[in-house]
Amino acid sequence: QVQLVESGGGLVQAGGSLRLSCAATGRTFSRSAMGWFRQAPGKERECVAAISKSGGTTYYADSVKGRFTISRDNAKNTVYLQMNSLKPEDTAVYYCAATHGGLIVAVTATASNYAYWGQGTQVTVSS
């Protein structure tokens, strides 16, 4: 079993930066691809970034490409999301997620491929 805890959210002005962290427990962290999802009020949950088991492959949603960077440190069982040039439309609850053991592709943005989810951390970007 994998348990995930996010941290680093908060209130920031447009153009500012935040770094989210996701600490994982369990021995299987390095065997899971990881993703960051977000959900704003009244909107559908979306994948903003994902990273493969060893960190060699990444995915970014078009809306955040060039501004966000996902990374992982398997020795520390931690995945990060560096968010720069933040915009008000980035305001959402951000969730860390880990894939199930049967994933074939290196990285995925499909929520149903993720078996473990954190509780979420609020990111609010003011104009």
A tleap script that builds the chain and sets N, CA, C and O, in Angstrom:
source leaprc.protein.ff14SB
mol = sequence {
  NGLN VAL GLN LEU VAL GLU SER GLY GLY GLY
  LEU VAL GLN ALA GLY GLY SER LEU ARG LEU
  SER CYS ALA ALA THR GLY ARG THR PHE SER
  ARG SER ALA MET GLY TRP PHE ARG GLN ALA
  PRO GLY LYS GLU ARG GLU CYS VAL ALA ALA
  ILE SER LYS SER GLY GLY THR THR TYR TYR
  ALA ASP SER VAL LYS GLY ARG PHE THR ILE
  SER ARG ASP ASN ALA LYS ASN THR VAL TYR
  LEU GLN MET ASN SER LEU LYS PRO GLU ASP
  THR ALA VAL TYR TYR CYS ALA ALA THR HIE
  GLY GLY LEU ILE VAL ALA VAL THR ALA THR
  ALA SER ASN TYR ALA TYR TRP GLY GLN GLY
  THR GLN VAL THR VAL SER CSER
}
set mol.1.N position { 0.830 -1.182 0.000 }
set mol.1.CA position { 0.000 0.000 0.000 }
set mol.1.C position { 0.877 1.248 0.000 }
set mol.1.O position { 1.950 1.274 0.603 }
set mol.2.N position { 0.399 2.274 -0.686 }
set mol.2.CA position { 1.082 3.551 -0.772 }
set mol.2.C position { 0.160 4.624 -0.212 }
set mol.2.O position { -1.013 4.694 -0.577 }
set mol.3.N position { 0.689 5.456 0.669 }
set mol.3.CA position { -0.037 6.605 1.179 }
set mol.3.C position { 0.706 7.874 0.778 }
set mol.3.O position { 1.935 7.924 0.826 }
set mol.4.N position { -0.047 8.897 0.383 }
set mol.4.CA position { 0.519 10.117 -0.162 }
set mol.4.C position { 0.025 11.322 0.629 }
set mol.4.O position { -1.157 11.407 0.964 }
set mol.5.N position { 0.931 12.255 0.928 }
set mol.5.CA position { 0.595 13.469 1.651 }
set mol.5.C position { 1.200 14.660 0.921 }
set mol.5.O position { 2.418 14.748 0.765 }
set mol.6.N position { 0.333 15.588 0.470 }
set mol.6.CA position { 0.790 16.781 -0.233 }
set mol.6.C position { 1.053 17.917 0.741 }
set mol.6.O position { 0.461 17.981 1.819 }
set mol.7.N position { 1.949 18.813 0.346 }
set mol.7.CA position { 2.208 20.023 1.107 }
set mol.7.C position { 2.728 21.099 0.158 }
set mol.7.O position { 3.113 20.805 -0.973 }
set mol.8.N position { 2.736 22.340 0.623 }
set mol.8.CA position { 3.309 23.436 -0.141 }
set mol.8.C position { 2.315 24.378 -0.776 }
set mol.8.O position { 2.714 25.380 -1.370 }
set mol.9.N position { 1.034 24.089 -0.669 }
set mol.9.CA position { 0.036 24.977 -1.227 }
set mol.9.C position { -0.078 26.267 -0.426 }
set mol.9.O position { 0.482 26.391 0.663 }
set mol.10.N position { -0.813 27.222 -0.984 }
set mol.10.CA position { -1.001 28.494 -0.313 }
set mol.10.C position { -1.526 29.547 -1.248 }
set mol.10.O position { -1.979 29.251 -2.353 }
set mol.11.N position { -1.462 30.792 -0.792 }
set mol.11.CA position { -1.923 31.953 -1.549 }
set mol.11.C position { -0.725 32.678 -2.139 }
set mol.11.O position { 0.249 32.961 -1.441 }
set mol.12.N position { -0.804 32.975 -3.428 }
set mol.12.CA position { 0.283 33.655 -4.112 }
set mol.12.C position { -0.298 34.602 -5.153 }
set mol.12.O position { -1.368 34.344 -5.706 }
set mol.13.N position { 0.406 35.696 -5.420 }
set mol.13.CA position { -0.014 36.624 -6.459 }
set mol.13.C position { 0.296 36.084 -7.848 }
set mol.13.O position { 1.220 35.289 -8.025 }
set mol.14.N position { -0.477 36.519 -8.823 }
set mol.14.CA position { -0.198 36.149 -10.206 }
set mol.14.C position { 1.240 36.498 -10.558 }
set mol.14.O position { 1.734 37.571 -10.214 }
set mol.15.N position { 1.905 35.576 -11.249 }
set mol.15.CA position { 3.305 35.737 -11.591 }
set mol.15.C position { 4.255 35.128 -10.595 }
set mol.15.O position { 5.451 35.015 -10.867 }
set mol.16.N position { 3.748 34.732 -9.444 }
set mol.16.CA position { 4.577 34.144 -8.410 }
set mol.16.C position { 4.796 32.661 -8.605 }
set mol.16.O position { 4.380 32.080 -9.608 }
set mol.17.N position { 5.463 32.051 -7.622 }
set mol.17.CA position { 5.836 30.643 -7.699 }
set mol.17.C position { 5.493 29.907 -6.414 }
set mol.17.O position { 5.457 30.494 -5.333 }
set mol.18.N position { 5.245 28.619 -6.552 }
set mol.18.CA position { 5.070 27.706 -5.435 }
set mol.18.C position { 5.691 26.376 -5.805 }
set mol.18.O position { 5.751 26.017 -6.981 }
set mol.19.N position { 6.150 25.647 -4.808 }
set mol.19.CA position { 6.596 24.281 -5.015 }
set mol.19.C position { 5.788 23.348 -4.132 }
set mol.19.O position { 5.798 23.471 -2.907 }
set mol.20.N position { 5.090 22.415 -4.760 }
set mol.20.CA position { 4.334 21.403 -4.050 }
set mol.20.C position { 5.194 20.162 -3.853 }
set mol.20.O position { 5.987 19.799 -4.722 }
set mol.21.N position { 5.030 19.523 -2.713 }
set mol.21.CA position { 5.720 18.277 -2.423 }
set mol.21.C position { 4.701 17.201 -2.104 }
set mol.21.O position { 3.632 17.486 -1.565 }
set mol.22.N position { 5.032 15.975 -2.435 }
set mol.22.CA position { 4.189 14.822 -2.140 }
set mol.22.C position { 5.073 13.748 -1.542 }
set mol.22.O position { 5.922 13.178 -2.228 }
set mol.23.N position { 4.874 13.472 -0.263 }
set mol.23.CA position { 5.647 12.460 0.442 }
set mol.23.C position { 4.884 11.146 0.433 }
set mol.23.O position { 3.706 11.103 0.786 }
set mol.24.N position { 5.553 10.081 0.030 }
set mol.24.CA position { 4.933 8.768 -0.093 }
set mol.24.C position { 5.494 7.808 0.943 }
set mol.24.O position { 6.680 7.843 1.268 }
set mol.25.N position { 4.622 6.955 1.453 }
set mol.25.CA position { 5.040 5.864 2.325 }
set mol.25.C position { 4.853 4.545 1.596 }
set mol.25.O position { 4.037 4.443 0.680 }
set mol.26.N position { 5.610 3.538 2.006 }
set mol.26.CA position { 5.542 2.239 1.372 }
set mol.26.C position { 6.778 1.936 0.554 }
set mol.26.O position { 7.513 2.840 0.157 }
set mol.27.N position { 6.999 0.667 0.308 }
set mol.27.CA position { 8.197 0.226 -0.396 }
set mol.27.C position { 8.072 0.252 -1.912 }
set mol.27.O position { 9.058 0.020 -2.612 }
set mol.28.N position { 6.888 0.527 -2.431 }
set mol.28.CA position { 6.641 0.425 -3.864 }
set mol.28.C position { 6.666 1.751 -4.595 }
set mol.28.O position { 6.274 1.808 -5.760 }
set mol.29.N position { 7.114 2.823 -3.952 }
set mol.29.CA position { 7.092 4.134 -4.579 }
set mol.29.C position { 7.815 4.140 -5.921 }
set mol.29.O position { 7.288 4.666 -6.902 }
set mol.30.N position { 9.004 3.568 -5.979 }
set mol.30.CA position { 9.797 3.592 -7.205 }
set mol.30.C position { 9.197 2.743 -8.318 }
set mol.30.O position { 9.650 2.832 -9.460 }
set mol.31.N position { 8.206 1.934 -8.024 }
set mol.31.CA position { 7.537 1.102 -9.021 }
set mol.31.C position { 6.280 1.760 -9.576 }
set mol.31.O position { 5.574 1.157 -10.384 }
set mol.32.N position { 5.993 2.977 -9.159 }
set mol.32.CA position { 4.801 3.688 -9.585 }
set mol.32.C position { 5.159 4.935 -10.373 }
set mol.32.O position { 6.010 5.721 -9.954 }
set mol.33.N position { 4.508 5.115 -11.514 }
set mol.33.CA position { 4.500 6.424 -12.137 }
set mol.33.C position { 3.663 7.358 -11.266 }
set mol.33.O position { 2.743 6.909 -10.583 }
set mol.34.N position { 3.975 8.649 -11.284 }
set mol.34.CA position { 3.323 9.610 -10.409 }
set mol.34.C position { 2.704 10.732 -11.230 }
set mol.34.O position { 3.173 11.057 -12.321 }
set mol.35.N position { 1.654 11.311 -10.690 }
set mol.35.CA position { 0.999 12.414 -11.370 }
set mol.35.C position { 0.507 13.469 -10.404 }
set mol.35.O position { 0.276 13.197 -9.226 }
set mol.36.N position { 0.350 14.682 -10.921 }
set mol.36.CA position { -0.306 15.771 -10.214 }
set mol.36.C position { -1.586 16.121 -10.961 }
set mol.36.O position { -1.568 16.375 -12.166 }
set mol.37.N position { -2.689 16.132 -10.235 }
set mol.37.CA position { -3.995 16.510 -10.761 }
set mol.37.C position { -4.491 17.739 -10.028 }
set mol.37.O position { -4.048 18.030 -8.917 }
set mol.38.N position { -5.409 18.459 -10.648 }
set mol.38.CA position { -6.028 19.585 -9.967 }
set mol.38.C position { -7.519 19.631 -10.286 }
set mol.38.O position { -7.968 19.159 -11.330 }
set mol.39.N position { -8.268 20.213 -9.358 }
set mol.39.CA position { -9.698 20.369 -9.551 }
set mol.39.C position { -10.131 21.711 -8.979 }
set mol.39.O position { -9.964 21.973 -7.788 }
set mol.40.N position { -10.686 22.551 -9.834 }
set mol.40.CA position { -11.228 23.836 -9.436 }
set mol.40.C position { -12.727 23.697 -9.213 }
set mol.40.O position { -13.346 22.789 -9.769 }
set mol.41.N position { -13.334 24.586 -8.403 }
set mol.41.CA position { -14.779 24.506 -8.165 }
set mol.41.C position { -15.574 24.513 -9.460 }
set mol.41.O position { -15.375 25.378 -10.314 }
set mol.42.N position { -16.473 23.549 -9.604 }
set mol.42.CA position { -17.317 23.461 -10.778 }
set mol.42.C position { -16.641 22.943 -12.022 }
set mol.42.O position { -17.260 22.921 -13.086 }
set mol.43.N position { -15.390 22.526 -11.930 }
set mol.43.CA position { -14.664 22.039 -13.090 }
set mol.43.C position { -14.237 20.586 -12.892 }
set mol.43.O position { -14.171 20.089 -11.767 }
set mol.44.N position { -13.954 19.925 -13.996 }
set mol.44.CA position { -13.545 18.530 -13.975 }
set mol.44.C position { -12.091 18.393 -13.534 }
set mol.44.O position { -11.261 19.256 -13.822 }
set mol.45.N position { -11.795 17.312 -12.842 }
set mol.45.CA position { -10.423 17.028 -12.452 }
set mol.45.C position { -9.555 16.823 -13.690 }
set mol.45.O position { -9.972 16.153 -14.634 }
set mol.46.N position { -8.367 17.387 -13.693 }
set mol.46.CA position { -7.477 17.262 -14.827 }
set mol.46.C position { -6.059 16.966 -14.374 }
set mol.46.O position { -5.622 17.416 -13.314 }
set mol.47.N position { -5.350 16.205 -15.189 }
set mol.47.CA position { -3.941 15.935 -14.951 }
set mol.47.C position { -3.117 17.095 -15.483 }
set mol.47.O position { -3.252 17.463 -16.650 }
set mol.48.N position { -2.271 17.673 -14.649 }
set mol.48.CA position { -1.421 18.764 -15.086 }
set mol.48.C position { 0.000 18.307 -15.381 }
set mol.48.O position { 0.689 18.929 -16.189 }
set mol.49.N position { 0.449 17.233 -14.743 }
set mol.49.CA position { 1.806 16.745 -14.968 }
set mol.49.C position { 1.911 15.307 -14.499 }
set mol.49.O position { 1.192 14.896 -13.588 }
set mol.50.N position { 2.802 14.538 -15.114 }
set mol.50.CA position { 3.040 13.159 -14.715 }
set mol.50.C position { 4.482 12.798 -15.013 }
set mol.50.O position { 5.129 13.420 -15.856 }
set mol.51.N position { 4.985 11.782 -14.309 }
set mol.51.CA position { 6.374 11.388 -14.452 }
set mol.51.C position { 6.493 9.877 -14.316 }
set mol.51.O position { 5.782 9.262 -13.521 }
set mol.52.N position { 7.398 9.276 -15.096 }
set mol.52.CA position { 7.575 7.836 -15.108 }
set mol.52.C position { 8.303 7.352 -13.864 }
set mol.52.O position { 8.759 8.151 -13.047 }
set mol.53.N position { 8.405 6.026 -13.731 }
set mol.53.CA position { 8.948 5.420 -12.520 }
set mol.53.C position { 10.345 5.903 -12.164 }
set mol.53.O position { 10.642 6.162 -10.998 }
set mol.54.N position { 11.198 6.021 -13.169 }
set mol.54.CA position { 12.569 6.444 -12.937 }
set mol.54.C position { 12.791 7.927 -13.213 }
set mol.54.O position { 13.899 8.432 -13.032 }
set mol.55.N position { 11.753 8.623 -13.648 }
set mol.55.CA position { 11.858 10.040 -13.918 }
set mol.55.C position { 12.300 10.398 -15.317 }
set mol.55.O position { 12.506 11.575 -15.613 }
set mol.56.N position { 12.453 9.407 -16.194 }
set mol.56.CA position { 12.969 9.663 -17.522 }
set mol.56.C position { 11.973 10.219 -18.519 }
set mol.56.O position { 12.367 10.764 -19.550 }
set mol.57.N position { 10.681 10.090 -18.226 }
set mol.57.CA position { 9.636 10.554 -19.125 }
set mol.57.C position { 8.658 11.410 -18.352 }
set mol.57.O position { 8.266 11.054 -17.240 }
set mol.58.N position { 8.256 12.538 -18.923 }
set mol.58.CA position { 7.294 13.429 -18.278 }
set mol.58.C position { 6.184 13.803 -19.237 }
set mol.58.O position { 6.327 13.719 -20.457 }
set mol.59.N position { 5.075 14.218 -18.651 }
set mol.59.CA position { 3.918 14.727 -19.391 }
set mol.59.C position { 3.470 16.025 -18.737 }
set mol.59.O position { 3.497 16.159 -17.513 }
set mol.60.N position { 3.051 16.995 -19.578 }
set mol.60.CA position { 2.474 18.236 -19.082 }
set mol.60.C position { 1.237 18.594 -19.891 }
set mol.60.O position { 1.213 18.444 -21.113 }
set mol.61.N position { 0.224 19.064 -19.202 }
set mol.61.CA position { -0.923 19.624 -19.893 }
set mol.61.C position { -0.498 20.887 -20.628 }
set mol.61.O position { 0.392 21.608 -20.177 }
set mol.62.N position { -1.138 21.149 -21.758 }
set mol.62.CA position { -0.786 22.328 -22.541 }
set mol.62.C position { -0.908 23.620 -21.728 }
set mol.62.O position { -0.145 24.564 -21.938 }
set mol.63.N position { -1.857 23.658 -20.813 }
set mol.63.CA position { -2.108 24.861 -20.044 }
set mol.63.C position { -0.977 25.217 -19.085 }
set mol.63.O position { -0.880 26.365 -18.650 }
set mol.64.N position { -0.124 24.258 -18.749 }
set mol.64.CA position { 0.955 24.513 -17.797 }
set mol.64.C position { 2.338 24.311 -18.395 }
set mol.64.O position { 3.337 24.586 -17.731 }
set mol.65.N position { 2.417 23.841 -19.620 }
set mol.65.CA position { 3.699 23.559 -20.253 }
set mol.65.C position { 4.564 24.815 -20.302 }
set mol.65.O position { 4.105 25.884 -20.706 }
set mol.66.N position { 5.803 24.674 -19.890 }
set mol.66.CA position { 6.720 25.791 -19.849 }
set mol.66.C position { 6.708 26.544 -18.545 }
set mol.66.O position { 7.612 27.339 -18.288 }
set mol.67.N position { 5.702 26.316 -17.703 }
set mol.67.CA position { 5.593 26.995 -16.418 }
set mol.67.C position { 5.780 26.050 -15.234 }
set mol.67.O position { 6.335 26.440 -14.207 }
set mol.68.N position { 5.317 24.802 -15.377 }
set mol.68.CA position { 5.391 23.820 -14.300 }
set mol.68.C position { 6.461 22.780 -14.620 }
set mol.68.O position { 6.706 22.467 -15.785 }
set mol.69.N position { 7.094 22.250 -13.576 }
set mol.69.CA position { 8.069 21.182 -13.726 }
set mol.69.C position { 7.812 20.110 -12.676 }
set mol.69.O position { 7.763 20.403 -11.481 }
set mol.70.N position { 7.648 18.874 -13.121 }
set mol.70.CA position { 7.485 17.750 -12.208 }
set mol.70.C position { 8.827 17.034 -12.068 }
set mol.70.O position { 9.566 16.897 -13.043 }
set mol.71.N position { 9.135 16.582 -10.866 }
set mol.71.CA position { 10.356 15.838 -10.626 }
set mol.71.C position { 10.119 14.856 -9.491 }
set mol.71.O position { 9.135 14.969 -8.761 }
set mol.72.N position { 11.018 13.896 -9.343 }
set mol.72.CA position { 10.890 12.935 -8.251 }
set mol.72.C position { 12.256 12.568 -7.723 }
set mol.72.O position { 13.251 12.597 -8.447 }
set mol.73.N position { 12.290 12.221 -6.453 }
set mol.73.CA position { 13.482 11.742 -5.793 }
set mol.73.C position { 13.104 10.422 -5.140 }
set mol.73.O position { 12.534 10.400 -4.050 }
set mol.74.N position { 13.424 9.322 -5.812 }
set mol.74.CA position { 13.005 8.015 -5.316 }
set mol.74.C position { 13.694 7.642 -4.006 }
set mol.74.O position { 13.136 6.891 -3.206 }
set mol.75.N position { 14.890 8.157 -3.783 }
set mol.75.CA position { 15.579 7.896 -2.526 }
set mol.75.C position { 14.847 8.518 -1.350 }
set mol.75.O position { 14.944 8.018 -0.229 }
set mol.76.N position { 14.113 9.605 -1.590 }
set mol.76.CA position { 13.351 10.282 -0.551 }
set mol.76.C position { 11.863 9.985 -0.617 }
set mol.76.O position { 11.092 10.521 0.179 }
set mol.77.N position { 11.449 9.142 -1.550 }
set mol.77.CA position { 10.032 8.812 -1.732 }
set mol.77.C position { 9.178 10.071 -1.869 }
set mol.77.O position { 8.133 10.199 -1.231 }
set mol.78.N position { 9.635 10.996 -2.707 }
set mol.78.CA position { 8.980 12.283 -2.828 }
set mol.78.C position { 8.883 12.701 -4.292 }
set mol.78.O position { 9.818 12.504 -5.068 }
set mol.79.N position { 7.744 13.280 -4.656 }
set mol.79.CA position { 7.557 13.876 -5.967 }
set mol.79.C position { 7.232 15.355 -5.766 }
set mol.79.O position { 6.577 15.726 -4.792 }
set mol.80.N position { 7.695 16.196 -6.691 }
set mol.80.CA position { 7.549 17.634 -6.570 }
set mol.80.C position { 6.841 18.211 -7.790 }
set mol.80.O position { 6.872 17.637 -8.879 }
set mol.81.N position { 6.208 19.350 -7.583 }
set mol.81.CA position { 5.676 20.135 -8.683 }
set mol.81.C position { 6.091 21.581 -8.472 }
set mol.81.O position { 5.556 22.270 -7.603 }
set mol.82.N position { 7.044 22.035 -9.270 }
set mol.82.CA position { 7.469 23.424 -9.240 }
set mol.82.C position { 6.565 24.223 -10.168 }
set mol.82.O position { 6.474 23.922 -11.358 }
set mol.83.N position { 5.899 25.233 -9.634 }
set mol.83.CA position { 4.937 26.026 -10.383 }
set mol.83.C position { 5.432 27.462 -10.447 }
set mol.83.O position { 5.538 28.136 -9.422 }
set mol.84.N position { 5.734 27.926 -11.645 }
set mol.84.CA position { 6.210 29.283 -11.871 }
set mol.84.C position { 5.205 30.049 -12.726 }
set mol.84.O position { 4.340 29.457 -13.371 }
set mol.85.N position { 5.334 31.366 -12.720 }
set mol.85.CA position { 4.466 32.236 -13.518 }
set mol.85.C position { 2.999 31.888 -13.326 }
set mol.85.O position { 2.256 31.729 -14.294 }
set mol.86.N position { 2.592 31.773 -12.079 }
set mol.86.CA position { 1.236 31.324 -11.768 }
set mol.86.C position { 0.191 32.327 -12.233 }
set mol.86.O position { 0.409 33.538 -12.209 }
set mol.87.N position { -0.947 31.792 -12.655 }
set mol.87.CA position { -2.073 32.565 -13.148 }
set mol.87.C position { -3.296 32.292 -12.289 }
set mol.87.O position { -3.379 31.233 -11.667 }
set mol.88.N position { -4.257 33.225 -12.236 }
set mol.88.CA position { -5.478 32.970 -11.464 }
set mol.88.C position { -6.186 31.681 -11.865 }
set mol.88.O position { -6.785 31.025 -11.013 }
set mol.89.N position { -6.133 31.308 -13.127 }
set mol.89.CA position { -6.778 30.079 -13.564 }
set mol.89.C position { -6.089 28.815 -13.066 }
set mol.89.O position { -6.614 27.717 -13.252 }
set mol.90.N position { -4.920 28.950 -12.435 }
set mol.90.CA position { -4.272 27.815 -11.792 }
set mol.90.C position { -4.864 27.506 -10.421 }
set mol.90.O position { -4.525 26.488 -9.818 }
set mol.91.N position { -5.739 28.368 -9.925 }
set mol.91.CA position { -6.357 28.163 -8.619 }
set mol.91.C position { -7.148 26.862 -8.606 }
set mol.91.O position { -8.025 26.653 -9.444 }
set mol.92.N position { -6.837 25.990 -7.655 }
set mol.92.CA position { -7.481 24.678 -7.573 }
set mol.92.C position { -6.939 23.938 -6.357 }
set mol.92.O position { -5.983 24.378 -5.718 }
set mol.93.N position { -7.563 22.814 -6.053 }
set mol.93.CA position { -6.979 21.851 -5.132 }
set mol.93.C position { -6.105 20.916 -5.952 }
set mol.93.O position { -6.558 20.348 -6.946 }
set mol.94.N position { -4.870 20.757 -5.543 }
set mol.94.CA position { -3.914 19.925 -6.258 }
set mol.94.C position { -3.725 18.606 -5.529 }
set mol.94.O position { -3.504 18.579 -4.318 }
set mol.95.N position { -3.813 17.505 -6.279 }
set mol.95.CA position { -3.712 16.163 -5.733 }
set mol.95.C position { -2.520 15.431 -6.327 }
set mol.95.O position { -2.270 15.503 -7.530 }
set mol.96.N position { -1.801 14.738 -5.486 }
set mol.96.CA position { -0.751 13.828 -5.900 }
set mol.96.C position { -1.342 12.430 -6.048 }
set mol.96.O position { -2.209 12.043 -5.264 }
set mol.97.N position { -0.887 11.666 -7.041 }
set mol.97.CA position { -1.420 10.333 -7.268 }
set mol.97.C position { -0.327 9.386 -7.764 }
set mol.97.O position { 0.628 9.804 -8.419 }
set mol.98.N position { -0.490 8.104 -7.436 }
set mol.98.CA position { 0.434 7.056 -7.845 }
set mol.98.C position { -0.312 5.988 -8.620 }
set mol.98.O position { -1.438 5.636 -8.266 }
set mol.99.N position { 0.302 5.466 -9.677 }
set mol.99.CA position { -0.355 4.479 -10.527 }
set mol.99.C position { -0.410 3.102 -9.881 }
set mol.99.O position { 0.324 2.814 -8.935 }
set mol.100.N position { -1.293 2.256 -10.407 }
set mol.100.CA position { -1.358 0.868 -9.968 }
set mol.100.C position { -0.200 0.085 -10.577 }
set mol.100.O position { 0.509 0.580 -11.454 }
set mol.101.N position { -0.020 -1.138 -10.101 }
set mol.101.CA position { 1.136 -1.928 -10.490 }
set mol.101.C position { 1.111 -2.487 -11.891 }
set mol.101.O position { 2.147 -2.923 -12.392 }
set mol.102.N position { -0.042 -2.489 -12.540 }
set mol.102.CA position { -0.167 -3.091 -13.853 }
set mol.102.C position { 0.012 -2.138 -15.020 }
set mol.102.O position { -0.284 -2.507 -16.156 }
set mol.103.N position { 0.482 -0.933 -14.778 }
set mol.103.CA position { 0.638 0.053 -15.843 }
set mol.103.C position { 1.654 -0.417 -16.871 }
set mol.103.O position { 2.761 -0.831 -16.525 }
set mol.104.N position { 1.261 -0.346 -18.153 }
set mol.104.CA position { 2.133 -0.772 -19.238 }
set mol.104.C position { 2.937 0.391 -19.802 }
set mol.104.O position { 4.140 0.260 -20.030 }
set mol.105.N position { 2.285 1.526 -20.028 }
set mol.105.CA position { 2.970 2.687 -20.584 }
set mol.105.C position { 3.844 3.336 -19.523 }
set mol.105.O position { 3.660 3.110 -18.327 }
set mol.106.N position { 4.791 4.140 -19.969 }
set mol.106.CA position { 5.733 4.761 -19.046 }
set mol.106.C position { 5.086 5.839 -18.194 }
set mol.106.O position { 5.415 5.981 -17.016 }
set mol.107.N position { 4.168 6.599 -18.779 }
set mol.107.CA position { 3.540 7.712 -18.085 }
set mol.107.C position { 2.107 7.844 -18.593 }
set mol.107.O position { 1.827 7.526 -19.749 }
set mol.108.N position { 1.198 8.312 -17.735 }
set mol.108.CA position { -0.200 8.410 -18.118 }
set mol.108.C position { -0.861 9.610 -17.464 }
set mol.108.O position { -0.538 9.978 -16.335 }
set mol.109.N position { -1.793 10.215 -18.195 }
set mol.109.CA position { -2.599 11.316 -17.674 }
set mol.109.C position { -4.029 10.876 -17.369 }
set mol.109.O position { -4.877 11.711 -17.054 }
set mol.110.N position { -4.303 9.581 -17.459 }
set mol.110.CA position { -5.641 9.034 -17.256 }
set mol.110.C position { -5.850 8.706 -15.791 }
set mol.110.O position { -5.108 7.909 -15.216 }
set mol.111.N position { -6.862 9.319 -15.184 }
set mol.111.CA position { -7.069 9.189 -13.743 }
set mol.111.C position { -7.307 7.753 -13.302 }
set mol.111.O position { -6.892 7.367 -12.210 }
set mol.112.N position { -7.976 6.949 -14.143 }
set mol.112.CA position { -8.292 5.577 -13.761 }
set mol.112.C position { -7.052 4.701 -13.633 }
set mol.112.O position { -7.132 3.610 -13.070 }
set mol.113.N position { -5.924 5.145 -14.135 }
set mol.113.CA position { -4.673 4.406 -13.989 }
set mol.113.C position { -3.989 4.659 -12.651 }
set mol.113.O position { -2.983 4.024 -12.335 }
set mol.114.N position { -4.525 5.570 -11.879 }
set mol.114.CA position { -3.932 5.921 -10.589 }
set mol.114.C position { -4.728 5.281 -9.464 }
set mol.114.O position { -5.935 5.493 -9.350 }
set mol.115.N position { -4.056 4.505 -8.642 }
set mol.115.CA position { -4.703 3.742 -7.583 }
set mol.115.C position { -4.640 4.429 -6.218 }
set mol.115.O position { -5.451 4.134 -5.340 }
set mol.116.N position { -3.697 5.331 -6.035 }
set mol.116.CA position { -3.482 5.969 -4.737 }
set mol.116.C position { -3.505 7.475 -4.890 }
set mol.116.O position { -2.922 8.026 -5.823 }
set mol.117.N position { -4.191 8.144 -3.955 }
set mol.117.CA position { -4.391 9.587 -4.021 }
set mol.117.C position { -4.136 10.241 -2.672 }
set mol.117.O position { -4.481 9.692 -1.625 }
set mol.118.N position { -3.530 11.412 -2.710 }
set mol.118.CA position { -3.394 12.209 -1.510 }
set mol.118.C position { -4.663 12.969 -1.198 }
set mol.118.O position { -5.641 12.894 -1.942 }
set mol.119.N position { -4.648 13.710 -0.083 }
set mol.119.CA position { -5.816 14.461 0.362 }
set mol.119.C position { -5.980 15.798 -0.357 }
set mol.119.O position { -7.062 16.384 -0.327 }
set mol.120.N position { -4.938 16.278 -0.994 }
set mol.120.CA position { -5.000 17.520 -1.737 }
set mol.120.C position { -4.468 18.699 -0.953 }
set mol.120.O position { -4.497 18.707 0.278 }
set mol.121.N position { -3.981 19.698 -1.675 }
set mol.121.CA position { -3.521 20.941 -1.079 }
set mol.121.C position { -4.028 22.105 -1.926 }
set mol.121.O position { -3.958 22.066 -3.154 }
set mol.122.N position { -4.537 23.140 -1.259 }
set mol.122.CA position { -5.156 24.264 -1.953 }
set mol.122.C position { -4.098 25.225 -2.480 }
set mol.122.O position { -3.186 25.620 -1.754 }
set mol.123.N position { -4.229 25.594 -3.747 }
set mol.123.CA position { -3.413 26.632 -4.362 }
set mol.123.C position { -4.351 27.734 -4.831 }
set mol.123.O position { -5.262 27.486 -5.621 }
set mol.124.N position { -4.129 28.947 -4.346 }
set mol.124.CA position { -4.942 30.094 -4.731 }
set mol.124.C position { -4.038 31.177 -5.301 }
set mol.124.O position { -3.086 31.609 -4.651 }
set mol.125.N position { -4.341 31.610 -6.513 }
set mol.125.CA position { -3.554 32.636 -7.194 }
set mol.125.C position { -4.433 33.870 -7.353 }
set mol.125.O position { -5.468 33.818 -8.017 }
set mol.126.N position { -4.030 34.962 -6.756 }
set mol.126.CA position { -4.797 36.198 -6.814 }
set mol.126.C position { -4.348 37.039 -7.995 }
set mol.126.O position { -3.201 36.958 -8.434 }
set mol.127.N position { -5.277 37.855 -8.508 }
set mol.127.CA position { -4.982 38.721 -9.638 }
set mol.127.C position { -4.478 40.076 -9.198 }
set mol.127.O position { -4.184 40.928 -10.037 }
savepdb mol mol.pdb
quit
